Coordinates of C-alpha atoms and ligand atoms in Angstrom, one line a residue:
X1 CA -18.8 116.9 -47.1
X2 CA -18.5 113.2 -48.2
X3 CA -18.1 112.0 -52.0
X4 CA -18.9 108.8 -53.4
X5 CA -16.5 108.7 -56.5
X6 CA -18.0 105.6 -58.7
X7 CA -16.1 104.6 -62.1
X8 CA -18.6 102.2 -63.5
X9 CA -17.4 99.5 -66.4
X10 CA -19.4 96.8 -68.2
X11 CA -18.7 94.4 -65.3
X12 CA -17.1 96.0 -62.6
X13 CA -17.3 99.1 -60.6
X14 CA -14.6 100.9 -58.8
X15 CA -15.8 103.9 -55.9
X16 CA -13.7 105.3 -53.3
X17 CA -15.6 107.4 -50.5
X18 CA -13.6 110.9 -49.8
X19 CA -14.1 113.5 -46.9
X20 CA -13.6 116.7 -49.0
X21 CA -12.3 117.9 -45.1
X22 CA -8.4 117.0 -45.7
X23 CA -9.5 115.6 -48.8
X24 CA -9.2 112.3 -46.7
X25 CA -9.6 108.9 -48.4
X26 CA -12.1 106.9 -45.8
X27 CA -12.5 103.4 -48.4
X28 CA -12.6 102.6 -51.6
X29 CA -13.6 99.2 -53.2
X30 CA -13.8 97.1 -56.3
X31 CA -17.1 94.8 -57.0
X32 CA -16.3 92.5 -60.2
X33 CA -17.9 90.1 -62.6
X34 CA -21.6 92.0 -62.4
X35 CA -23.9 90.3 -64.6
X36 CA -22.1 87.1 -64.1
X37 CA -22.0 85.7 -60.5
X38 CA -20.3 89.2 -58.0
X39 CA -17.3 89.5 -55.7
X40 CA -16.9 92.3 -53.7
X41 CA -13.6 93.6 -52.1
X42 CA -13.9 96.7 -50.0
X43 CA -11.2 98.4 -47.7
X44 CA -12.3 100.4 -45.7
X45 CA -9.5 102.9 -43.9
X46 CA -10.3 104.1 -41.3
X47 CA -8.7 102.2 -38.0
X48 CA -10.5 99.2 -36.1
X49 CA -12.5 98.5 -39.7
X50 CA -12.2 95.3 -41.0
X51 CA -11.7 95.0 -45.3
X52 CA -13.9 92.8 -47.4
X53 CA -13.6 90.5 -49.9
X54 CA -16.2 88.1 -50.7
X55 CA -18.2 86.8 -53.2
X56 CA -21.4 88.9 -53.5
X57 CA -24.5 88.0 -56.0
X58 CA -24.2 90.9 -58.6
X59 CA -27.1 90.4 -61.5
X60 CA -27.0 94.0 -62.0
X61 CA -25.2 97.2 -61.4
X62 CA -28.4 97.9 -58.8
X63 CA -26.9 95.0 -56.1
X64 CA -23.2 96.0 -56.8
X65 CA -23.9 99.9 -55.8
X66 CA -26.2 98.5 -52.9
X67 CA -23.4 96.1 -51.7
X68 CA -21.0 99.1 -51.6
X69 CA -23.4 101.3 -49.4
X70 CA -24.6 98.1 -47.0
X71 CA -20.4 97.9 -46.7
X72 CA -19.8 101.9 -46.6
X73 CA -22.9 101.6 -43.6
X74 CA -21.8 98.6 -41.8
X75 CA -20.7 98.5 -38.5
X76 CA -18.0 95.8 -38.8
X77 CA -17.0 97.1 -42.2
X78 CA -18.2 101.0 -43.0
X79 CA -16.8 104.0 -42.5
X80 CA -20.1 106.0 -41.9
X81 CA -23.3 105.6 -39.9
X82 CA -25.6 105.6 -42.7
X83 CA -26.0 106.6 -46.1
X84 CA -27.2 110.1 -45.0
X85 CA -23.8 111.1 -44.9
X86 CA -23.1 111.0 -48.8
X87 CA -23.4 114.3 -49.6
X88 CA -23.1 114.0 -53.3
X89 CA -21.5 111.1 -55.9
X90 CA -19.4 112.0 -58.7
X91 CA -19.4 109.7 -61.2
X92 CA -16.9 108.9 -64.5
X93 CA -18.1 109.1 -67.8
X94 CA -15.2 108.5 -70.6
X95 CA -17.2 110.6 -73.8
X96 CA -19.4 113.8 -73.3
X97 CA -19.0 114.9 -76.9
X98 CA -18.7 118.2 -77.6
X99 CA -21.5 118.7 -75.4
X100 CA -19.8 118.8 -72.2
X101 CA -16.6 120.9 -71.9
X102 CA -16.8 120.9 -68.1
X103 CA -18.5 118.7 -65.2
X104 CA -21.9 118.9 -64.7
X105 CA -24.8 118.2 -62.5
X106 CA -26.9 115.2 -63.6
X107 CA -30.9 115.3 -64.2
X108 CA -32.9 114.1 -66.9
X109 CA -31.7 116.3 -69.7
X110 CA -28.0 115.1 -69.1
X111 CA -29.0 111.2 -68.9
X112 CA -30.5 112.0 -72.3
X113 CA -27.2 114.2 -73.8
X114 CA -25.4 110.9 -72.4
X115 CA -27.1 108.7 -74.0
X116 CA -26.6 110.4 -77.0
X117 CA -23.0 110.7 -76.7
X118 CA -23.1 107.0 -76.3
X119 CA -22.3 106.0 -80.3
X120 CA -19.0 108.1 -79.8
X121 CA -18.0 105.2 -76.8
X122 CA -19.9 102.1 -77.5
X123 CA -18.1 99.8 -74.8
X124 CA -17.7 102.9 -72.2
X125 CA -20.7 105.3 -71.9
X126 CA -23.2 102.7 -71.5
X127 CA -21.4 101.2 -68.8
X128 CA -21.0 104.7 -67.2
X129 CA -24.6 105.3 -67.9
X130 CA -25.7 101.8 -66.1
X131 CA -23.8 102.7 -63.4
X132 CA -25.6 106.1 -63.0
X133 CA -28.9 104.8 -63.2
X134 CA -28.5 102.3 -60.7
X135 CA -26.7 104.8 -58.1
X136 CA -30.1 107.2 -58.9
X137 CA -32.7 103.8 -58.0
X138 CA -30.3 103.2 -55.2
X139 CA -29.6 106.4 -53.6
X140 CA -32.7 108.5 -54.3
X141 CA -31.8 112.2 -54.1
X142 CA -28.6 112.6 -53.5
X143 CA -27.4 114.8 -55.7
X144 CA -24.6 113.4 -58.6
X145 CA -22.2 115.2 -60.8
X146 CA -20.6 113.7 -64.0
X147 CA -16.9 114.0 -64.8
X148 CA -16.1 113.3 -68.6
X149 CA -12.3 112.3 -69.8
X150 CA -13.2 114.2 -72.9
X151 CA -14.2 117.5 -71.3
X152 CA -10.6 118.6 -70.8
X153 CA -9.4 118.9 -74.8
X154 CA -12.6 120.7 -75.9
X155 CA -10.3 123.3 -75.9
X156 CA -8.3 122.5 -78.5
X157 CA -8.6 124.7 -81.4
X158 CA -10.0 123.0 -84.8
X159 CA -7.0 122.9 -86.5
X160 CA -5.7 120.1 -83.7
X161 CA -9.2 118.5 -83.3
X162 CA -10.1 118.1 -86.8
X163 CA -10.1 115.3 -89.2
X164 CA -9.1 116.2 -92.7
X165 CA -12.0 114.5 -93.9
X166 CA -15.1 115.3 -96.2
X167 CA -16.3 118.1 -93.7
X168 CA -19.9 117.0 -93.6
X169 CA -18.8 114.1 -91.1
X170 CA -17.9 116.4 -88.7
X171 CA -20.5 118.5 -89.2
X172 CA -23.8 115.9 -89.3
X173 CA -21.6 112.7 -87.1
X174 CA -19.4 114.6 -85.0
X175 CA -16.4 112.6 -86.7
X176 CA -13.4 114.8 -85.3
X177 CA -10.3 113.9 -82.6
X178 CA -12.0 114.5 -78.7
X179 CA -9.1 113.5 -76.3
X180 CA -9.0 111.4 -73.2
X181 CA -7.4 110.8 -70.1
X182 CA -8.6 114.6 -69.7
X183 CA -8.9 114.3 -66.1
X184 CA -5.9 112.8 -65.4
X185 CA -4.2 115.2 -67.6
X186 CA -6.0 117.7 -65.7
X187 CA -4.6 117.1 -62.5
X188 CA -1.3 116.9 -63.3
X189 CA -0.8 120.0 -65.3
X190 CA -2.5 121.7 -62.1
X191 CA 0.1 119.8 -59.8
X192 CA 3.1 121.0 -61.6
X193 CA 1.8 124.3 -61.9
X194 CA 1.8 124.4 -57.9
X195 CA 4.8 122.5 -57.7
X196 CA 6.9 125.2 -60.1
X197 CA 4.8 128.2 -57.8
X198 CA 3.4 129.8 -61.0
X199 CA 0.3 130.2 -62.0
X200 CA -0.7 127.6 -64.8
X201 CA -1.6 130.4 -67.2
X202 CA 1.8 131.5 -67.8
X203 CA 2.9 127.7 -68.3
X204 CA 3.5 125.7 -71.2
X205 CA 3.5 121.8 -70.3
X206 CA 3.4 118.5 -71.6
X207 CA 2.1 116.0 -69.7
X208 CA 3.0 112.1 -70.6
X209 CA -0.1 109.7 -69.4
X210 CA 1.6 106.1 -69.8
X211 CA 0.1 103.7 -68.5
X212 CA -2.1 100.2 -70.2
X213 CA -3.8 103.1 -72.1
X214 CA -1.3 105.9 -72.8
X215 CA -1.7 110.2 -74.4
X216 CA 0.5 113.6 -74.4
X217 CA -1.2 116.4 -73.8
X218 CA 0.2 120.0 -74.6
X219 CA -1.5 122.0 -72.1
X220 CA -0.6 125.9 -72.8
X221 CA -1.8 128.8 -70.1
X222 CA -4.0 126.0 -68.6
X223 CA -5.6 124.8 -71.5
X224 CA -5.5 121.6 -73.7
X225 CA -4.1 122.4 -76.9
X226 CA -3.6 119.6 -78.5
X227 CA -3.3 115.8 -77.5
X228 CA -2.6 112.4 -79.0
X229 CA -5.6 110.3 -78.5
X230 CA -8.5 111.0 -81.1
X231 CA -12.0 110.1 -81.9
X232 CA -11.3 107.1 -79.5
X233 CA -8.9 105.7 -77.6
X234 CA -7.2 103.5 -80.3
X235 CA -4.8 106.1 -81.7
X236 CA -1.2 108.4 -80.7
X237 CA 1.2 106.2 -79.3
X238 CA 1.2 102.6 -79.1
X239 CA 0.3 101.1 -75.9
X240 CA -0.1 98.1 -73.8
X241 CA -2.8 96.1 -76.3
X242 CA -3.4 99.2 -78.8
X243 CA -2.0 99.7 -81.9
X244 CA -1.8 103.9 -82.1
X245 CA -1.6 105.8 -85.1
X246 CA -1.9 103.8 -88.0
X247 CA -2.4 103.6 -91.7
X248 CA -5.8 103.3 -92.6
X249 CA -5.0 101.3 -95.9
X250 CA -3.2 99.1 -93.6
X251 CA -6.7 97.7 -92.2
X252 CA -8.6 97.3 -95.2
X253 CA -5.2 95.1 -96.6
X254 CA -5.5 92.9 -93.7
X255 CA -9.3 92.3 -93.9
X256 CA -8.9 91.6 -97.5
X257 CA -6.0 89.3 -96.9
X258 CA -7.6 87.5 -94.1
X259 CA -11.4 87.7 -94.7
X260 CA -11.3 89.5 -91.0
X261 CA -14.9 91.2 -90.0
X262 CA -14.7 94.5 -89.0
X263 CA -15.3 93.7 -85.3
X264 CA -12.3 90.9 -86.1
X265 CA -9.9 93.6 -86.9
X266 CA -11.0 95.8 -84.5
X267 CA -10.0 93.2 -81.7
X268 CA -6.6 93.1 -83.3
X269 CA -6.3 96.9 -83.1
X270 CA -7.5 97.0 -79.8
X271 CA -6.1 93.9 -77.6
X272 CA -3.8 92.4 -79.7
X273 CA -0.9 94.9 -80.8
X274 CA 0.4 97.7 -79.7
X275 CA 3.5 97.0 -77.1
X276 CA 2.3 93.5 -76.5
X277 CA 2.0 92.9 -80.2
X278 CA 5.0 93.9 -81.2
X279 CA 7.0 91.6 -78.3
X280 CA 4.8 89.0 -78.1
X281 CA 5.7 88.8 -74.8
X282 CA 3.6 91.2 -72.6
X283 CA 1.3 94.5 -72.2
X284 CA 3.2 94.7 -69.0
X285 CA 6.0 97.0 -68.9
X286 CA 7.8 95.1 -66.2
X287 CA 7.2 91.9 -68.2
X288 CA 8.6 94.1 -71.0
X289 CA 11.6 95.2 -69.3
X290 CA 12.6 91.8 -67.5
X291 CA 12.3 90.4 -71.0
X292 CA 14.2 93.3 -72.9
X293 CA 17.2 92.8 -69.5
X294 CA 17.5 89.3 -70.8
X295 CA 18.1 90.0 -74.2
X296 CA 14.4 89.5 -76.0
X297 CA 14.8 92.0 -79.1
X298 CA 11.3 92.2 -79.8
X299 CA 10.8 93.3 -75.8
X300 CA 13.5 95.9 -76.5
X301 CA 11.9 97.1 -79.6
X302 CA 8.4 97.4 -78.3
X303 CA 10.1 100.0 -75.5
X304 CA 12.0 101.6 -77.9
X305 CA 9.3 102.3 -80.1
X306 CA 7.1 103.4 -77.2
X307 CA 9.8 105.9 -76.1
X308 CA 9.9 107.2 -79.4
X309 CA 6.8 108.1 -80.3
X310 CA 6.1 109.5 -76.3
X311 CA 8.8 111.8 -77.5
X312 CA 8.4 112.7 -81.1
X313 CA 4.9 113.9 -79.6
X314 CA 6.2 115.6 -76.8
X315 CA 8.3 117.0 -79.6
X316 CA 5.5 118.5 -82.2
X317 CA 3.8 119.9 -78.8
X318 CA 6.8 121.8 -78.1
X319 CA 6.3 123.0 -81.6
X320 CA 2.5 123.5 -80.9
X321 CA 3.4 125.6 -78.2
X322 CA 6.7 127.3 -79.3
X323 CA 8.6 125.9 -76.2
X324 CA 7.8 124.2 -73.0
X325 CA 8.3 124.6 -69.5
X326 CA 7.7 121.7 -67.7
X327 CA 7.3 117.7 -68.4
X328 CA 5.1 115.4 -66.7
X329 CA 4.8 111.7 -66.5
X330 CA 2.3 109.9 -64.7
X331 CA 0.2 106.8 -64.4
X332 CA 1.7 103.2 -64.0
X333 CA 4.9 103.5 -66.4
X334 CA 5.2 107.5 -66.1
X335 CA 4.9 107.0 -62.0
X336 CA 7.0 103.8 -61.9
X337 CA 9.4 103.4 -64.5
X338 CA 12.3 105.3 -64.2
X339 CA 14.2 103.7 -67.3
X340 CA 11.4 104.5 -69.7
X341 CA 11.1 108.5 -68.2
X342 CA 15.3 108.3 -68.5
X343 CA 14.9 106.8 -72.1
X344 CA 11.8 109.1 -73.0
X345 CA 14.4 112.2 -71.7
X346 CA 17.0 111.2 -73.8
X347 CA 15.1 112.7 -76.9
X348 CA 15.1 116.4 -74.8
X349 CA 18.4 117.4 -75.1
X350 CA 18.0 119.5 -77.6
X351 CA 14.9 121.3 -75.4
X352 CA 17.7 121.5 -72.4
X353 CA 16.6 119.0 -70.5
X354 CA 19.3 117.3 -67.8
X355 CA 17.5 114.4 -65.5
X356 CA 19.0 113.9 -62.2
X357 CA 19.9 110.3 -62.3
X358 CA 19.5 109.8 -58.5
X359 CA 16.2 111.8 -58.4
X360 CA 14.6 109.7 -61.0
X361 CA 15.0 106.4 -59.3
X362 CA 11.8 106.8 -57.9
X363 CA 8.6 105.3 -57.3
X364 CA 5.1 106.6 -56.9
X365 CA 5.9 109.8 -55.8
X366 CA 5.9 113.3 -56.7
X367 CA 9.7 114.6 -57.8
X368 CA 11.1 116.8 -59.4
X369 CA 13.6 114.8 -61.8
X370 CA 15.1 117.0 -63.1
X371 CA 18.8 119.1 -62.4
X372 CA 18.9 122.8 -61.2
X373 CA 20.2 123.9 -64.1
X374 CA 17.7 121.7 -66.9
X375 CA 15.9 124.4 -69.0
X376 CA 13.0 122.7 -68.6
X377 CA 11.5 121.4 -65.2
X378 CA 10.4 117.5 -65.5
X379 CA 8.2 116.2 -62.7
X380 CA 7.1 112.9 -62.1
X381 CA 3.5 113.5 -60.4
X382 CA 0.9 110.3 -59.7
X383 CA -2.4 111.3 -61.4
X384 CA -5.3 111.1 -59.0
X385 CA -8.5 111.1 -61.3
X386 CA -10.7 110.2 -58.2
X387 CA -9.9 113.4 -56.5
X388 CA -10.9 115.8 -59.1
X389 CA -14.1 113.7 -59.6
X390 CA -14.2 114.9 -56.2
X391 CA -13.6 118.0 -55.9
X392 CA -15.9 118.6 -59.1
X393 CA -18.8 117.6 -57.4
X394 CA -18.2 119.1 -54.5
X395 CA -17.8 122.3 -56.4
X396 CA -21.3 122.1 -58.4
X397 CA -23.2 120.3 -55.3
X398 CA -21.9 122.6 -53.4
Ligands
AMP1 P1 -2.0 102.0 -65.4 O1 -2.8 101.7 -66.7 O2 -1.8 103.4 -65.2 O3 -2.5 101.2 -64.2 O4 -0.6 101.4 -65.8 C1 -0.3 100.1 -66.0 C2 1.1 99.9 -66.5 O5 2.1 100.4 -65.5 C3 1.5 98.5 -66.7 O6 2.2 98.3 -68.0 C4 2.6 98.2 -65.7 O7 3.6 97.4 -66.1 C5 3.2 99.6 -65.4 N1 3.9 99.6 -64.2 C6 3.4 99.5 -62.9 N2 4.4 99.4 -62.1 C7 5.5 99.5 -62.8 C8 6.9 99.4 -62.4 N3 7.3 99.3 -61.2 N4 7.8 99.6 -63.4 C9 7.4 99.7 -64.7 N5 6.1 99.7 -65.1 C10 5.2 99.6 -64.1

């Protein structure tokens, strides 16, 4: 079985093609600037296929998913004969709500449950939903699954998804924390659980997404339990651009001070602080810690701040949980950055943990960082959000 894996945004759309045989990666591809002029770059891998990258006229999100399958199908180029051999398409949506607490099969009904989930994500589900819409003109009948990043912590119990706020907002606006980077948190608390050879119901583990966008999750017995990211994206830790957890009265002194609109200060919030605020140097972590190396304070601070908080909320999900068994960082700084996991692990002694020095200078791989005799297992496991897409949709296709 073959699976399309799109992850449509405003402008650009990301896919990768996967044989669910070996779970083998055959190409993947990134069209940008749709709706402004269109580049395509496509790679395929699969050996004597040549990779793509061109500009491609792109008004819509219709010519960017029919670019992809005239690549996927070409001779020079593709990696199958025609589009025939997509079996299914998974697609990723960021917000289902709380009406979707698992991945499911899309028809009418769940284009219109989308679309009504779409005030919880402004900037996101529309793109998401554009991207499904055109995939359904281009590609006709083959069947399509969507995969949300909330689905994952609707099993957090109210006390850790609710606002204390007037209840009624909750009740009539669905104002309340949702979660994301579900699937990626997904993954990786399944990984480890393999990785330690137990199953994940008798586990308790926290698993450190930190990347641009950055969450904890406390994931107890194989369910979310609690996780740092709320109603959107903004809020837990600070991150590259975003500001984290923050006092409210904060924002409406600024707008007063500065006559900022609310979609001014929202801009701040969103792509002007967090770790790249606070340095005024970078979002980048390697920027970051070249800076910080050189003796740039405000680099140094921004790390040290976003070490702290990763573990101060490691360390109320410990309490959530009454103990943990097992760490995990992954994405760009969790999968790459050994000084910020050795920093981050600093804060664990009092859990038990010991970090093997040597084991931790690594790289984009899966390791186990951690001594023999740590009391608590720390893995560094890269996140692969395409292949649960994947294997979703191959479970409800079929
Ligand atoms: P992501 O959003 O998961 O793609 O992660 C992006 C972040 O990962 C950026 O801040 C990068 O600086 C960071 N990153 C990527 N490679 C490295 C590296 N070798 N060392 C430290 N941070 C890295």
């Amino acid at each position: 079985m073959k699976i399309l894996v799109i992850n449509a945004g405003s402008s650009s759309l990301k896919y990768q093609l996967i044989d669910m045989e070996g779970e083998k990666l055959l190409a993947k591809g990134l069209c940008e600037r749709i709706g402004i002029d269109g580049h395509l770059k496509h790679t395929p891998l699969v050996e004597g296929k040549t990779v793509f990258d061109e500009d491609v006229a792109m008004p819509t999100h219709s010519e960017a998913i029919a670019a992809v399958i005239d690549k996927l199908t070409s001779p020079q180029y593709g990696v199958v004969n025609s589009m025939k051999e997509i079996d299914a398409v998974g697609h990723r949506v960021v917000h289902g709500g709380e009406k979707f607490a698992a991945s499911v099969r899309i028809d009418d009904e769940v284009m219109k449950a989308l679309e009504e989930c779409t005030p919880f994500a402004p900037l996101h589900n529309p793109a998401n939903i554009t991207g499904i819409n055109a995939c359904r003109a281009v590609m006709g009948d083959v069947p399509m699954v969507a995969v949300f990043d909330t689905a994952f912590h609707q099993t957090m119990p109210s006390k850790a998804y609710m606002y204390a706020l007037p209840y009624q907002y909750y009740l009539s606006d669905g104002v309340r924390r949702y979660g994301f980077h579900g699937t990626s948190h997904r993954f990786v608390s399944s990984r480890c659980a393999e990785l330690m050879g137990k199953p994940i119901e008798e586990l308790k583990i926290i698993s450190c997404h930190m990347g641009n966008g950055s969450s904890v999750a406390a994931i107890k017995n194989g369910q979310c339990v609690d996780t740092s990211m709320g109603f959107t994206p903004l809020v837990g830790l600070p991150m590259g651009t975003r500001c984290g957890d923050l006092d409210a009265g904060v924002i409406q002194f600024l707008m007063h001070k500065y006559g900022y609109s609310i979609d001014e200060m929202l801009n701040i919030l969103n792509k002007k602080s967090g770790v790249l605020g606070i340095s005024g140097v970078s979002s980048d972590f390697r920027d970051l810690g070249k800076a910080a190396a050189e003796g740039n304070e405000r680099a140094q601070l921004a790390l040290d701040m976003f070490h702290y908080w990763v573990a101060k909320t490691a360390g109320a999900y410990a309490a959530a949980m009454n103990g943990v068994d097992a760490v995990v960082f992954t994405a760009g700084v969790g999968e790459n950055g050994p000084d910020s996991r050795a920093a981050i692990c600093e804060y664990f002694g009092y859990l038990g943990v010991k970090i093997d020095k040597d084991a931790n200078n690594c790289r984009g791989k899966e390791v186990l960082i951690s001594t023999p005799d740590s009391a608590v297992k720390v893995f560094v496991i890269p996140t692969n959000e395409e292949l649960v897409i994947a294997r979703d949709t191959r479970d409800i296709v079929g």
